[in-house]
Coordinates of C-alpha atoms in Angstrom, one line a residue:
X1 CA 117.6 75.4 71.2
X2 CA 119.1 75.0 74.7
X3 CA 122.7 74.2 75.0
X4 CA 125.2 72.9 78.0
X5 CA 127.4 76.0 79.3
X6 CA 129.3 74.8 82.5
X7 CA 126.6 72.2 83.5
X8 CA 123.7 74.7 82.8
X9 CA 121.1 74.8 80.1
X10 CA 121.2 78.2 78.3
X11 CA 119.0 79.3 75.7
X12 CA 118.8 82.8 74.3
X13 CA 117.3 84.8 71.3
X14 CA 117.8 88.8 70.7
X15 CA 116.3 90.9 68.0
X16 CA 115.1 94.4 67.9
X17 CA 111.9 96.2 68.8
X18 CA 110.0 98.7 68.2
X19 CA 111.2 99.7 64.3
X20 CA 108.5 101.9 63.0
X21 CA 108.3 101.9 59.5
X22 CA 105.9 104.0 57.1
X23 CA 105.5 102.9 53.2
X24 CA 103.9 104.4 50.7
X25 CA 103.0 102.7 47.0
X26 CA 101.3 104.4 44.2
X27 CA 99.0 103.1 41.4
X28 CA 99.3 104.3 37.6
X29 CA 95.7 105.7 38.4
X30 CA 97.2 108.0 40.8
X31 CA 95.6 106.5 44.0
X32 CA 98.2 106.3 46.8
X33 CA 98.1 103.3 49.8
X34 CA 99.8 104.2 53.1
X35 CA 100.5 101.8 55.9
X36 CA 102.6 102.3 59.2
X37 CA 104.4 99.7 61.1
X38 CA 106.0 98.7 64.2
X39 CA 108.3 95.4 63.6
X40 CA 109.6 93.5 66.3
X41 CA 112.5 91.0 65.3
X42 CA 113.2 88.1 67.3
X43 CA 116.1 85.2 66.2
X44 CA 116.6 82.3 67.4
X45 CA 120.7 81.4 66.5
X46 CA 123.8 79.6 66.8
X47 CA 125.7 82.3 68.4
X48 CA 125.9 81.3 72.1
X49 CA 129.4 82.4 72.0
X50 CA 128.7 85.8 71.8
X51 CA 127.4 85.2 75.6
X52 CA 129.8 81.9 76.6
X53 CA 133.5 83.3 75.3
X54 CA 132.6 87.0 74.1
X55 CA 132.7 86.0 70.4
X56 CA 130.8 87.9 68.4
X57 CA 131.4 86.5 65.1
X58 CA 127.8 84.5 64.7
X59 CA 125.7 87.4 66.2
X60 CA 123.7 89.7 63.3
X61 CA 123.7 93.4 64.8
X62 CA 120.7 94.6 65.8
X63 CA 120.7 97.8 63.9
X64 CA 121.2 95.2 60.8
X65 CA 118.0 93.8 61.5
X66 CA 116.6 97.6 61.8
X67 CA 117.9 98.2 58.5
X68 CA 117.0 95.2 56.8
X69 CA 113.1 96.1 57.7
X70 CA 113.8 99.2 55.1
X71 CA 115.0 98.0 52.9
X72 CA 112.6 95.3 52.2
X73 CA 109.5 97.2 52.5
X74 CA 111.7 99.7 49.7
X75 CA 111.7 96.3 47.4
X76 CA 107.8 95.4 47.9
X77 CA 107.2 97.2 44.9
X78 CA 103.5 96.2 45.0
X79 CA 100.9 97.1 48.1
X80 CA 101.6 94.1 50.3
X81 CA 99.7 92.5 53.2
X82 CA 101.4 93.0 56.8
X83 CA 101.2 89.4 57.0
X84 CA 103.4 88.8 53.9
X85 CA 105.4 91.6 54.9
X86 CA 106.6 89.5 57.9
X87 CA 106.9 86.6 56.2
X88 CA 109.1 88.3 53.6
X89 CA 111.1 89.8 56.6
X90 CA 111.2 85.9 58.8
X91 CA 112.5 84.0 55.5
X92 CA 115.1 86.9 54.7
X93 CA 116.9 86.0 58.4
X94 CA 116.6 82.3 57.8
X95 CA 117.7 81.7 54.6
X96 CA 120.1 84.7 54.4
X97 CA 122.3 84.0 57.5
X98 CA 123.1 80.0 58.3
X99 CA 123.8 80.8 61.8
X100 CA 119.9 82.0 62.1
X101 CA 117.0 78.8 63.2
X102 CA 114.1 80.3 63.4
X103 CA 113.4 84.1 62.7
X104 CA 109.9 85.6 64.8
X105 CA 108.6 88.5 63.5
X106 CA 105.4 90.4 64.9
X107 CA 104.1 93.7 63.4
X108 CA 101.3 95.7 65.0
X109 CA 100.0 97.8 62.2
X110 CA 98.6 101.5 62.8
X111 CA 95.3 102.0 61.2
X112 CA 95.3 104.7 59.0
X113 CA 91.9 104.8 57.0
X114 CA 91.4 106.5 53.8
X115 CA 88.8 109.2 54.5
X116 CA 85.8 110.6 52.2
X117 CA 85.2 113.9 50.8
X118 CA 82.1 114.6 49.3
X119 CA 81.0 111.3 49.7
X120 CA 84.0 109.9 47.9
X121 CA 87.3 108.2 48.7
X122 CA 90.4 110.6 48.5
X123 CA 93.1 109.6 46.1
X124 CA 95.7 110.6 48.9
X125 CA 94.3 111.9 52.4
X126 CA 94.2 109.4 55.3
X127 CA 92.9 109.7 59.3
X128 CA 93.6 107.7 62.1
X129 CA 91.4 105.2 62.9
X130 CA 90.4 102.7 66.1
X131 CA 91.7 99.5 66.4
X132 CA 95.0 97.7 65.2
X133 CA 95.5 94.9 63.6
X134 CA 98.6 92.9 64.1
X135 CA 100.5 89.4 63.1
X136 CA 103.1 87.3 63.6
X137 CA 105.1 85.3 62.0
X138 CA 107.2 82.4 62.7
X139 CA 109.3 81.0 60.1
X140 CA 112.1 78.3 60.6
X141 CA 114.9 77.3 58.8
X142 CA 113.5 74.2 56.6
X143 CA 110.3 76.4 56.0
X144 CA 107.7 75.4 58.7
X145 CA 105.8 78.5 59.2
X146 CA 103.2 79.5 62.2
X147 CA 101.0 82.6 61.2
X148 CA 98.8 84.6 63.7
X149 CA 96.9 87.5 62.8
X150 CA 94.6 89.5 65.5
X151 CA 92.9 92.7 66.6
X152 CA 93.6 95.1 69.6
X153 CA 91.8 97.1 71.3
X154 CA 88.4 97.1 68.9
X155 CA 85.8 98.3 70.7
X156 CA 82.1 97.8 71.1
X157 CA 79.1 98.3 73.0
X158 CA 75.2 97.8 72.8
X159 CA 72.4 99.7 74.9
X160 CA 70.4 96.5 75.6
X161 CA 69.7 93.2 75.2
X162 CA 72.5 91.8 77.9
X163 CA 71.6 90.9 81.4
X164 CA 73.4 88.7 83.9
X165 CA 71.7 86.5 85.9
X166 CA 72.1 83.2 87.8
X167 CA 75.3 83.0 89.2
X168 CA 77.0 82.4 92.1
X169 CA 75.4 84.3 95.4
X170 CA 77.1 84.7 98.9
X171 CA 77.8 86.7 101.5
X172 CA 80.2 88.8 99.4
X173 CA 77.6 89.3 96.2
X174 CA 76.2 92.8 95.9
X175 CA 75.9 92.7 92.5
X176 CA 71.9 92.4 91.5
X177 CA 70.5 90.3 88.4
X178 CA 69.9 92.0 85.6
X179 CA 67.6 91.4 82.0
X180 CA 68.9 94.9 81.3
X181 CA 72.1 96.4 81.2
X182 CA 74.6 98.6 78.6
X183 CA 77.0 95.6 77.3
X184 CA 80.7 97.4 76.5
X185 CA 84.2 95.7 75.9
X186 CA 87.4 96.3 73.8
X187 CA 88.5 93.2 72.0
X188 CA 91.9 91.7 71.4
X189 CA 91.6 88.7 69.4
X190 CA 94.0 86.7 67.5
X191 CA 93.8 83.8 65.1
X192 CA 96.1 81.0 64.2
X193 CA 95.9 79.9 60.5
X194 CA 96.4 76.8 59.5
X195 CA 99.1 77.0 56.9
X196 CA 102.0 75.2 58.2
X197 CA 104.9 76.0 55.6
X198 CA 106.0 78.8 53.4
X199 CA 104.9 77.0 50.2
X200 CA 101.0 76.3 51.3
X201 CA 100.7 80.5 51.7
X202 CA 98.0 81.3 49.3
X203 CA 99.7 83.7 46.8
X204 CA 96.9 85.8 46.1
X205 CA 97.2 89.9 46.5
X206 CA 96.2 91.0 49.8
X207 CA 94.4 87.5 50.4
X208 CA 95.4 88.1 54.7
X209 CA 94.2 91.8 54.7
X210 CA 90.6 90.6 53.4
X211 CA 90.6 87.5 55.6
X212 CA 91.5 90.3 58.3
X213 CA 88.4 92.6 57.7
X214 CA 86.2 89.0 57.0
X215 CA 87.1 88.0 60.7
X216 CA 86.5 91.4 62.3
X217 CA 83.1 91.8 60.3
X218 CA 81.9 88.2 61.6
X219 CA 83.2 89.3 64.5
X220 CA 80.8 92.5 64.9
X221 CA 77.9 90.9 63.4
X222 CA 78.0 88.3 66.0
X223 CA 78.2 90.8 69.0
X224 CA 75.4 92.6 67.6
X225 CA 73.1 90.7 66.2
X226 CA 70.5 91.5 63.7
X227 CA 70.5 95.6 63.0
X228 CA 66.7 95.9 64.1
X229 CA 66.3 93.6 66.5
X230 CA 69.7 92.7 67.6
X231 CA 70.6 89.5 69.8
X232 CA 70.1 89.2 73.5
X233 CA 73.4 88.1 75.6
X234 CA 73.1 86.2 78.8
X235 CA 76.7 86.9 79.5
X236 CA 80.1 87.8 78.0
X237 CA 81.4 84.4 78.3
X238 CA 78.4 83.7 75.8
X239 CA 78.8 86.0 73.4
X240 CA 82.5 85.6 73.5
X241 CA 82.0 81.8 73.0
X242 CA 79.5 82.4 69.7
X243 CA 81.5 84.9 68.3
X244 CA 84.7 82.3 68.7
X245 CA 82.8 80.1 67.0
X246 CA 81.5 82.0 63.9
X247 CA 84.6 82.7 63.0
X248 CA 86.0 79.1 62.7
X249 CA 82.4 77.9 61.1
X250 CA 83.3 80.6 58.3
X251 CA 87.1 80.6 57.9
X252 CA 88.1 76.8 57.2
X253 CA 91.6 77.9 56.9
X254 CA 91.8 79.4 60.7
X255 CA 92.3 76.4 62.8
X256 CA 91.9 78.2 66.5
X257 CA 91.0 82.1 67.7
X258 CA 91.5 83.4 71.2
X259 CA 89.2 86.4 72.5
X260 CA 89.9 88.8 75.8
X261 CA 87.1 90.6 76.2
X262 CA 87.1 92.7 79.3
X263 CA 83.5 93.8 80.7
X264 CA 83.7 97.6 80.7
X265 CA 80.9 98.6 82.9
X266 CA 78.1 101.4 82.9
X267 CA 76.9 101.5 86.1
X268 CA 73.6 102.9 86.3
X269 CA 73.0 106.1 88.5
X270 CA 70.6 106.5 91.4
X271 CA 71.2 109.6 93.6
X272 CA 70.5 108.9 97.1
X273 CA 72.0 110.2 100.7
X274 CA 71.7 108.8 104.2
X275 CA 68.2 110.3 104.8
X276 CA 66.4 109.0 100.9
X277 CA 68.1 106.5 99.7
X278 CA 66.8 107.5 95.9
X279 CA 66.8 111.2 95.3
X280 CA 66.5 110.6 91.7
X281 CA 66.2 106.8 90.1
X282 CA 67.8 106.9 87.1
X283 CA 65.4 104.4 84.5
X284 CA 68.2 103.2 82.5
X285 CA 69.6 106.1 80.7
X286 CA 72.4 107.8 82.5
X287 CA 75.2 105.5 83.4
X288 CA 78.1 106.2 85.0
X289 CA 81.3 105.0 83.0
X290 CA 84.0 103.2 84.4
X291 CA 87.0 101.6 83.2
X292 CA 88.1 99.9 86.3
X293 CA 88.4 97.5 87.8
X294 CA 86.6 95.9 85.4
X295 CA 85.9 92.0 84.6
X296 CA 88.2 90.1 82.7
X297 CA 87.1 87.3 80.4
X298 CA 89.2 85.4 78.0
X299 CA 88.9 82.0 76.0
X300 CA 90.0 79.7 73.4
X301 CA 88.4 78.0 70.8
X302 CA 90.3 75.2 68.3
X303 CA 89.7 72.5 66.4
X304 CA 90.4 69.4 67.5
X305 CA 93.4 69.2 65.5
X306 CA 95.1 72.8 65.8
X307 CA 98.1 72.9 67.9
X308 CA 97.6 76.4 69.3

């Protein structure tokens, strides 16, 4: 909330970042589940004197809000979602200090998998998987909420079925058309669910991690397509757009998802020098990987009545 300081319009928030937190909770069968943080804290307050008249006397310390991420994942007794987590965190600094507005909290979870031995999940070893999932959380002071969840840096490629073809030729276009090319990117993604206060939260156990692994499964099946036939893409922008979509014909209770899905190419090889311009023609099957520069496609898909 902006206020007047000498005939200016000042607004300010300050929070702390970066508090990496590592919880462990164990089940009377002996099983252990281990997650790893990194909280960001953001508040929004009435202490714009702090800045104006060097009064500190509304300002919660930062290394308050550093502690106050301990010792609330020490009191989730039970194995809690990350999305709870932060909502547990956001209605603490709302309700706890009156000087506090609105409370934004964003964890980007590290993605420690359990692993197998013998073909069988172990009661207490985990490794280090791929992508992360992350959230945030914004909770005011009367209880509106706005909860995001999302995925960085998943990544995914197929070997055919993509091609590129029709667009835009002039005299700076070298690319060719293609019916054939390796299709690679690394998704972020992130979703805005439609529950718009701390009461209409479902209260079911881990209800956000499943929706989680539901999105990035429809997500993976869409880029893929069938597993023997697969589906053919015209384009990213496509396949960005139909994966977009399955998710909100599937999940009634996400109201709009945003996708970046950068075009990591493969280019393929073809040996050549200034007397034969193809020493060896590759057909196909050895590529030459590059990260950049590489193209950048991004998009947004609500419904009609989501205010993302």
């Amino acid at each position: 909330m902006a206020v007047n300081a000498e005939g200016f319009s000042f607004e300010q928030r300050h929070g702390k970042e970066r508090v990496r937190v590592g919880r462990v909770w164990k089940n009377r069968a002996g099983r252990h589940f281990f997650v790893e943080w990194n909280v960001s804290i953001n508040l929004l307050s009435d202490c714009a004197a702090a800045y104006l008249r060097d009064d500190n006397s509304d300002i919660v310390a930062t290394d308050t809000m550093k502690n106050t991420v301990y010792v609330k994942a020490k009191e989730c007794s039970e194995h809690i979602s990350m999305e709870d987590f932060a909502i547990v965190l956001a209605k603490h600094f709302t309700s706890f200090y009156h000087q506090v507005t609105t409370a934004i909290v964003k964890i980007v979870e590290k993605p420690w998998e359990r692993v197998y031995i013998d073909g069988q999940l172990h009661e207490h070893g985990f490794k280090l998987g791929s992508e992360k999932h992350t959230t945030e959380a914004i909770v005011k002071k009367s209880g509106a909420l706005q909860l995001t969840s999302g995925i960085e840096g998943l990544a995914l490629l197929k070997t055919t079925k993509s091609g590129f073809e029709g667009f835009i030729r002039d005299q700076y276009t070298a690319l060719p058309e293609t019916r054939e090319r390796v299709l690679a990117t690394e998704i972020t993604a992130a979703w805005r669910y439609s529950y718009e206060s701390l009461s209409s939260v479902p209260q079911k156990p881990h209800y956000f991690t499943e929706r989680y692994l539901d999105v990035k499964k429809v997500l993976v099946d869409t880029f893929y397509g069938p597993p023997k036939e697969g589906v053919y893409s015209p384009s990213v922008q496509n396949t960005l757009y139909l994966m977009a979509k399955s998710v909100l014909n599937r999940f009634l209770d996400i109201s709009s998802i945003q996708l970046k899905m950068p075009n990591i190419h493969f280019l393929p090889v073809n040996l050549k020098n200034k007397d034969n311009q193809t020493i060896v023609k590759f057909a196909d099957d050895v590529f030459l990987p590059t990260d950049e520069p590489h193209g950048s496609i991004q998009a947004s898909l609500s419904r009609s009545w989501s205010k993302m």
